[in-house]
CSV table of C-alpha atoms in Angstrom, one decimal:
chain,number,residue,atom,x,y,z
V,6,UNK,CA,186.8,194.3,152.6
V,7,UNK,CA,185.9,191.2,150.2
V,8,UNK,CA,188.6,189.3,149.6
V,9,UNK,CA,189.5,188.9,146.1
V,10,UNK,CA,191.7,186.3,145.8
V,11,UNK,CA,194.4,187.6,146.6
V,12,UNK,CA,197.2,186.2,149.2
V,13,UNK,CA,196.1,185.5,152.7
V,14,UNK,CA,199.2,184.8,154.3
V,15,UNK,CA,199.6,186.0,158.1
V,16,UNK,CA,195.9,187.3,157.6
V,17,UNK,CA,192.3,186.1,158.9
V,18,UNK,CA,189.1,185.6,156.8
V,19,UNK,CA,186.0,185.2,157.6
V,20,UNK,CA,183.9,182.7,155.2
V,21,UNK,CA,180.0,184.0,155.7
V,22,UNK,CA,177.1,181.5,156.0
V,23,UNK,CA,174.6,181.9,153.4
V,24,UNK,CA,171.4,180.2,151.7
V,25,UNK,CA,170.8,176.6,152.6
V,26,UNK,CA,172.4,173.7,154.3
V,27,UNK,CA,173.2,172.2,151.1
V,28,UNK,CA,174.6,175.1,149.7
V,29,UNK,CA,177.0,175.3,153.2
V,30,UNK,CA,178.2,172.2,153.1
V,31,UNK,CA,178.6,171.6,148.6
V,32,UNK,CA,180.9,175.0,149.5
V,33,UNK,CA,182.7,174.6,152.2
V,34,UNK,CA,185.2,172.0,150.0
V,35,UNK,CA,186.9,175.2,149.3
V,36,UNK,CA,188.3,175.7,152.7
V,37,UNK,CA,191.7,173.4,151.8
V,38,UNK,CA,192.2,176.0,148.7
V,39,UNK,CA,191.6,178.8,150.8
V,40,UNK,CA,194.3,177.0,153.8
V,41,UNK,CA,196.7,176.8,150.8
V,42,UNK,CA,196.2,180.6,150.0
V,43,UNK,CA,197.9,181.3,153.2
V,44,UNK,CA,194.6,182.3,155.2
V,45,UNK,CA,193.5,181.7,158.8
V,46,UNK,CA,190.0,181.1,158.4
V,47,UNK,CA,187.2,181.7,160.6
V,48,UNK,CA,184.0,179.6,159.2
V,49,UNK,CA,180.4,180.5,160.0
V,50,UNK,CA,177.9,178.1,159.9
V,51,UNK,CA,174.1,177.7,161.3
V,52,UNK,CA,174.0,175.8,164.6
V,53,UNK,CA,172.5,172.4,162.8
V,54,UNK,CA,176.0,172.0,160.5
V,55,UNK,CA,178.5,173.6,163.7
V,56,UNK,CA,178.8,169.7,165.1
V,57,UNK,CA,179.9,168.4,161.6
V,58,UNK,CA,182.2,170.8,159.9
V,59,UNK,CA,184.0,170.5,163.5
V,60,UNK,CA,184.4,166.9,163.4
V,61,UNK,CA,185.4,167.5,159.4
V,62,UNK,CA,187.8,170.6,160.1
V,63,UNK,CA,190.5,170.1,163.0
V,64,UNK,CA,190.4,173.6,164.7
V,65,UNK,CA,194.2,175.3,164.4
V,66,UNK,CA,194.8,173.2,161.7
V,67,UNK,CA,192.0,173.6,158.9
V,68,UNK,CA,190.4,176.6,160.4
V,69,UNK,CA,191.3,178.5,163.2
V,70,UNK,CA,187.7,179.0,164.6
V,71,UNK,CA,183.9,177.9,163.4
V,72,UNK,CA,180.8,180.4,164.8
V,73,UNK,CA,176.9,179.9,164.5
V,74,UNK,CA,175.6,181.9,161.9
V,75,UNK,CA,175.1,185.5,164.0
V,76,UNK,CA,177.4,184.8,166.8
V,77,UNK,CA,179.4,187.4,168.0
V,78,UNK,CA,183.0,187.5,167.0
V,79,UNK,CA,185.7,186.7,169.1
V,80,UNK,CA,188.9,187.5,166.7
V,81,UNK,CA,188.9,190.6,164.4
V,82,UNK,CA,189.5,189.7,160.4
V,83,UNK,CA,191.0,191.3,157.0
V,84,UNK,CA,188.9,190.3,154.6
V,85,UNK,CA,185.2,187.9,154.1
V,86,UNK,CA,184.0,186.4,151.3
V,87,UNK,CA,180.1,184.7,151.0
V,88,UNK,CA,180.6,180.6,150.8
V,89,UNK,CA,178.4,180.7,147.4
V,90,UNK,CA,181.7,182.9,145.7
V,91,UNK,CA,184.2,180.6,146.4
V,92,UNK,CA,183.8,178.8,143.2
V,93,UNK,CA,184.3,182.4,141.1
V,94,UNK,CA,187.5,183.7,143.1
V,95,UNK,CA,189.0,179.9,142.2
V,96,UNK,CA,188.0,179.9,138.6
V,97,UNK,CA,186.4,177.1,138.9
V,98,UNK,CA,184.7,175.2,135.9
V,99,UNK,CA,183.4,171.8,135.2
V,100,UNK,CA,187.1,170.1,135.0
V,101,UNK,CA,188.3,171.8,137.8
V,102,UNK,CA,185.7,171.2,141.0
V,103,UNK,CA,187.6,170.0,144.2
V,104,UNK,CA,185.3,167.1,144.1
V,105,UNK,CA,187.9,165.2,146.2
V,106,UNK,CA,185.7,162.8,148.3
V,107,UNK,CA,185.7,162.5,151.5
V,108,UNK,CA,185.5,166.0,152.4
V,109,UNK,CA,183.6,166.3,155.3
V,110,UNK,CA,183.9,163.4,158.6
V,111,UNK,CA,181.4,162.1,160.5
V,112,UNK,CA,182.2,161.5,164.5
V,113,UNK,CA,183.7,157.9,165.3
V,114,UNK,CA,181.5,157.8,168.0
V,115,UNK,CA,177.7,158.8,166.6
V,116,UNK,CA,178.7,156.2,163.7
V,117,UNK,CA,179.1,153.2,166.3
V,118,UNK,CA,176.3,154.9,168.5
V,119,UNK,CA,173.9,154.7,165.4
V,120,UNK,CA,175.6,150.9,164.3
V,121,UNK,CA,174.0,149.7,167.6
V,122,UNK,CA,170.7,151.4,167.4
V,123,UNK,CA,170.7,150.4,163.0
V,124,UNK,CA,171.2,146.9,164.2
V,125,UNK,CA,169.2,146.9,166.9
V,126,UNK,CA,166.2,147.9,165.0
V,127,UNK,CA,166.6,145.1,162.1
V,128,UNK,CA,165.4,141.8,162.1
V,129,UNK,CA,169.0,139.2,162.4
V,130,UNK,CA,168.2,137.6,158.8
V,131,UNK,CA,167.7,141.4,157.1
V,132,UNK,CA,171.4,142.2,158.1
V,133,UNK,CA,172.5,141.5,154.8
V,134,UNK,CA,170.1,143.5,152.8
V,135,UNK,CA,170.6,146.9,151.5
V,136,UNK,CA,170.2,149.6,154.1
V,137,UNK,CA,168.5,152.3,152.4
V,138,UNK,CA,168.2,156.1,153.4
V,139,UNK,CA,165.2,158.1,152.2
V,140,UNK,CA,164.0,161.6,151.6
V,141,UNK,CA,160.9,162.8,150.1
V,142,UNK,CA,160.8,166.3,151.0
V,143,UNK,CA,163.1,169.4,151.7
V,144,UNK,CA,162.3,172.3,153.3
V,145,UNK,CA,158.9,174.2,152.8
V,146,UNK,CA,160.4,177.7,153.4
V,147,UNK,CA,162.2,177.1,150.0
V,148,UNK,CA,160.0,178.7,147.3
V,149,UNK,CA,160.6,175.9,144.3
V,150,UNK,CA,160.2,173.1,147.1
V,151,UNK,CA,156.6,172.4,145.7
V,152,UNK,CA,158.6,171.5,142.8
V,153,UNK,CA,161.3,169.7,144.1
V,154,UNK,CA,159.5,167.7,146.7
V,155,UNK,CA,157.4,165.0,147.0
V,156,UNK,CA,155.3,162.8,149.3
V,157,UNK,CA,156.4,159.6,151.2
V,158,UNK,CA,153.7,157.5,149.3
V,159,UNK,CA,155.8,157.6,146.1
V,160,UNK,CA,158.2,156.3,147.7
V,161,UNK,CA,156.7,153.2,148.6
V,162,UNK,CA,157.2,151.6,145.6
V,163,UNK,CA,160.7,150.8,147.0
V,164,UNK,CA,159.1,148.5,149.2
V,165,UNK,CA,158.6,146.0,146.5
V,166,UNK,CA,162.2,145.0,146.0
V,167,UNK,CA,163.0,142.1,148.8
V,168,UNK,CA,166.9,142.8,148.5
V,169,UNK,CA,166.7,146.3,150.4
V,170,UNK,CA,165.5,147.5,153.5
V,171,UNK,CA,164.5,151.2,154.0
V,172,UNK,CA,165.2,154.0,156.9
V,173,UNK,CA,163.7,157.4,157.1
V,174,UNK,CA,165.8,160.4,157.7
V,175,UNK,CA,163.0,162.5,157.0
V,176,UNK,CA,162.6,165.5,158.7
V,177,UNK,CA,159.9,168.1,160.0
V,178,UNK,CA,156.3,168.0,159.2
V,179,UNK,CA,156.8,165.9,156.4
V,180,UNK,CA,157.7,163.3,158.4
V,181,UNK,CA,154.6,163.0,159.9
V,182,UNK,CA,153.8,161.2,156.2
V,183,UNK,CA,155.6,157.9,157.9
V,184,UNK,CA,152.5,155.5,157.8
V,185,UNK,CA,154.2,152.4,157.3
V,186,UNK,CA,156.0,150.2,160.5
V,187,UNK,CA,158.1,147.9,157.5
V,188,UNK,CA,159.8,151.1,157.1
V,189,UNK,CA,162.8,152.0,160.0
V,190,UNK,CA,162.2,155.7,161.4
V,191,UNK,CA,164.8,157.6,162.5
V,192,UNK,CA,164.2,161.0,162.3
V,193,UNK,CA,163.8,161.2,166.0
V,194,UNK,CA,167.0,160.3,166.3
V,195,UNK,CA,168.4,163.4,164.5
V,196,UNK,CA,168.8,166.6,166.3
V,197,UNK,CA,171.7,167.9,163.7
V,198,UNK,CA,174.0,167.1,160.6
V,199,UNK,CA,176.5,165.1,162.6
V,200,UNK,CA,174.1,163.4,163.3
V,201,UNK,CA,172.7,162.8,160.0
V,202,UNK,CA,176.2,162.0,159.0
V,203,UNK,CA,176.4,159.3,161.3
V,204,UNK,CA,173.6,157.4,160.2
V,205,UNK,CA,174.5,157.7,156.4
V,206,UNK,CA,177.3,156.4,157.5
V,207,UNK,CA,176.1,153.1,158.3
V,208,UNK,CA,173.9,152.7,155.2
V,209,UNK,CA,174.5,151.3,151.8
V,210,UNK,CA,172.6,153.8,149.9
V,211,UNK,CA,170.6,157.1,150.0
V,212,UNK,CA,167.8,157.9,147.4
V,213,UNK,CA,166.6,161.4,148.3
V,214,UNK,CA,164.8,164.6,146.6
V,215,UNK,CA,167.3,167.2,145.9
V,216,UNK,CA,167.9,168.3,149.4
V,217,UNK,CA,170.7,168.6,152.3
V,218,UNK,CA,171.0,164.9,152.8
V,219,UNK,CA,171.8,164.6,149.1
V,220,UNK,CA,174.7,167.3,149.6
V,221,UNK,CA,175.9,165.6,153.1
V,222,UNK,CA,176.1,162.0,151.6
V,223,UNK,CA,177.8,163.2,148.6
V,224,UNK,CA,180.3,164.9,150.8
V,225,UNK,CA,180.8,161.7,153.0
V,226,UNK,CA,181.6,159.9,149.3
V,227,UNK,CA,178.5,157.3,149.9
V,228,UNK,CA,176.4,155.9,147.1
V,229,UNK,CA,173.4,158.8,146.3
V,230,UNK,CA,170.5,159.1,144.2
V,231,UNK,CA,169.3,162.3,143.5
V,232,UNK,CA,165.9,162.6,142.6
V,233,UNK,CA,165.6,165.8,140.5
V,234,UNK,CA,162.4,167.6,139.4
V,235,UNK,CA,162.0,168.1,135.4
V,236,UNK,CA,163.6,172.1,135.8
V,237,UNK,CA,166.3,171.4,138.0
V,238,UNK,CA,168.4,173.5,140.1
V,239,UNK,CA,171.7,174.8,138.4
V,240,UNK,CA,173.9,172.9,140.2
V,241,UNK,CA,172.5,169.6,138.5
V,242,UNK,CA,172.6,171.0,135.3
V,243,UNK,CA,170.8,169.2,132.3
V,244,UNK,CA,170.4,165.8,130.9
V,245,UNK,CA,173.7,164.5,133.5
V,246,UNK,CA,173.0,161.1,134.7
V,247,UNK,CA,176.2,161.8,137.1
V,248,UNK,CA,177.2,165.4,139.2
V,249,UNK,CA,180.8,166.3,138.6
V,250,UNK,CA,180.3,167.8,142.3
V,251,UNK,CA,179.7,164.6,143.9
V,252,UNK,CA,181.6,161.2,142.1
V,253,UNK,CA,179.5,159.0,144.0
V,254,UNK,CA,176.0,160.5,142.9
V,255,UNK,CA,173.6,159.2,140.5
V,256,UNK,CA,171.2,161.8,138.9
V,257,UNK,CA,167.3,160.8,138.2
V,258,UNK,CA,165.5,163.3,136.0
V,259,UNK,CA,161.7,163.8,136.0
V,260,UNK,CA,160.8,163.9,132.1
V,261,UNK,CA,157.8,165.5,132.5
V,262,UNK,CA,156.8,168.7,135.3
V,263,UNK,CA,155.5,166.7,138.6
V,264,UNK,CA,155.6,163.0,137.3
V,265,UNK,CA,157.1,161.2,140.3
V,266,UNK,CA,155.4,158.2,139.5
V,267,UNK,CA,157.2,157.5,136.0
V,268,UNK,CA,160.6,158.9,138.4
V,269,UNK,CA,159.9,156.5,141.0
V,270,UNK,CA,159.4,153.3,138.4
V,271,UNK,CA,162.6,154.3,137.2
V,272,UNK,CA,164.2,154.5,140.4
V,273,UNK,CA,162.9,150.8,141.4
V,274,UNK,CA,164.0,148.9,138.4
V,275,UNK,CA,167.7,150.6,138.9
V,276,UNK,CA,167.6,149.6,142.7
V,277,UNK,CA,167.4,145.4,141.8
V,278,UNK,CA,170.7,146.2,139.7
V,279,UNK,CA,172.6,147.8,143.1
V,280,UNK,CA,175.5,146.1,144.2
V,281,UNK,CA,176.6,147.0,148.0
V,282,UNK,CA,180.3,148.4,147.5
């Protein structure tokens, strides 16, 4: 059955995968509130996010087991619930989001592995600068993402402040966009979230479309801009400069449909202001 709120203890629940990697892992803050409810908790997550909510969750202590999405089950459950209804069986409204941060851990080790490679890769007399993370696009299988994306050349204005220096952690065949050699790229580097996670870790800042990496780095509690197209997504509601999801995100509104270039302006002036914390 669908759980309904009610007490857990001495029983299992499964918490189903659905929707999108940001959707996943803005969600899965619940799982403390669903520990306190008594529950053993089996979590199911698609393979690219299995790395990171294991280095996040400690197995027998947070949750008892985490699956890929469609792998078989090794322990029977009572009751499921879908990730995406875990805010309406908590009640939860604007006052009362678990937007505790930290909530999700990257791996010790990918965070020094990706230090090395980070300083590798930067000139000595650039350490100091601003180590920016960007993303211009999410993914193309989403239908609004010819809203909500954009392409790498708007972000080049970024460029034109001396005080930062910029990383890709684009991904797929919007990467292929890259055309510049000032700009870091590691997108080969990333073959899953923990990964991702590792790298935000060792940055000052990430200015990204509304996409997964905007989700992850607000979960890690790092400095975020969120670039938002002019009808955003419910989540970001309207005319917020901050999310009440995320306390370490900064929201950047288009104010006209597709005008990335007036966003982008916007984004550059705010970015000479930005102190490293």
């Amino acid at each position: 059955p669908k759980w309904n709120g009610s007490s857990l203890k001495g029983k299992k629940i499964l918490i189903a995968s659905e929707q999108g990697f940001g959707d996943n892992i803005q969600f899965v803050r619940y799982i403390p509130l669903i520990k306190s409810n008594g529950g053993n908790i089996i979590l199911e997550c698609k393979k690219e996010l299995k790395k990171l909510f294991e280095d996040s969750f400690e197995i027998n202590k947070n949750v008892d087991e985490i699956l890929e999405k469609n792998e078989r089950l090794r322990k029977d459950f009572d009751s499921y619930i879908h990730i995406m209804s875990l805010p309406r069986i908590f009640k939860t409204e604007i006052d009362s989001i678990p937007n505790k941060i930290p909530y999700l851990k990257a791996d010790p080790y990918l965070i020094e592995k990706f230090k090395k490679k980070i300083e590798q890769g930067i000139n000595k007399k650039n350490l100091n600068k601003i180590k920016t993370g960007i993303v211009w696009a999410g993914n193309p299988g989403y239908e609004n993402d010819k809203n909500r994306s954009t392409i790498f050349e708007k972000f080049k204005i970024l460029k034109n402040n001396p005080n930062i220096i910029l990383f890709s952690l684009q991904k797929g065949e919007a990467s292929k966009q890259l055309n510049d050699s000032e700009i870091i790229d590691l997108s080969n580097e990333i073959n899953d979230f923990s990964d991702t996670a590792a790298i935000i870790q060792n940055l000052d800042l990430i200015i990204t479309i509304d996409t997964s990496v905007s989700h992850l780095a607000g979960a890690l509690g790092k400095p975020v801009w969120t670039l938002l197209t002019f009808i955003p997504d419910w989540r970001w509601m309207l005319d917020r400069k901050d999310s009440p999801w995320y306390p370490t995100m900064k929201l950047f509104r288009q104010k006209k449909q597709g005008d990335w270039d007036s966003l982008m302006i916007e984004v550059s002036e705010k970015l000479k202001f930005f102190q490293k914390s």
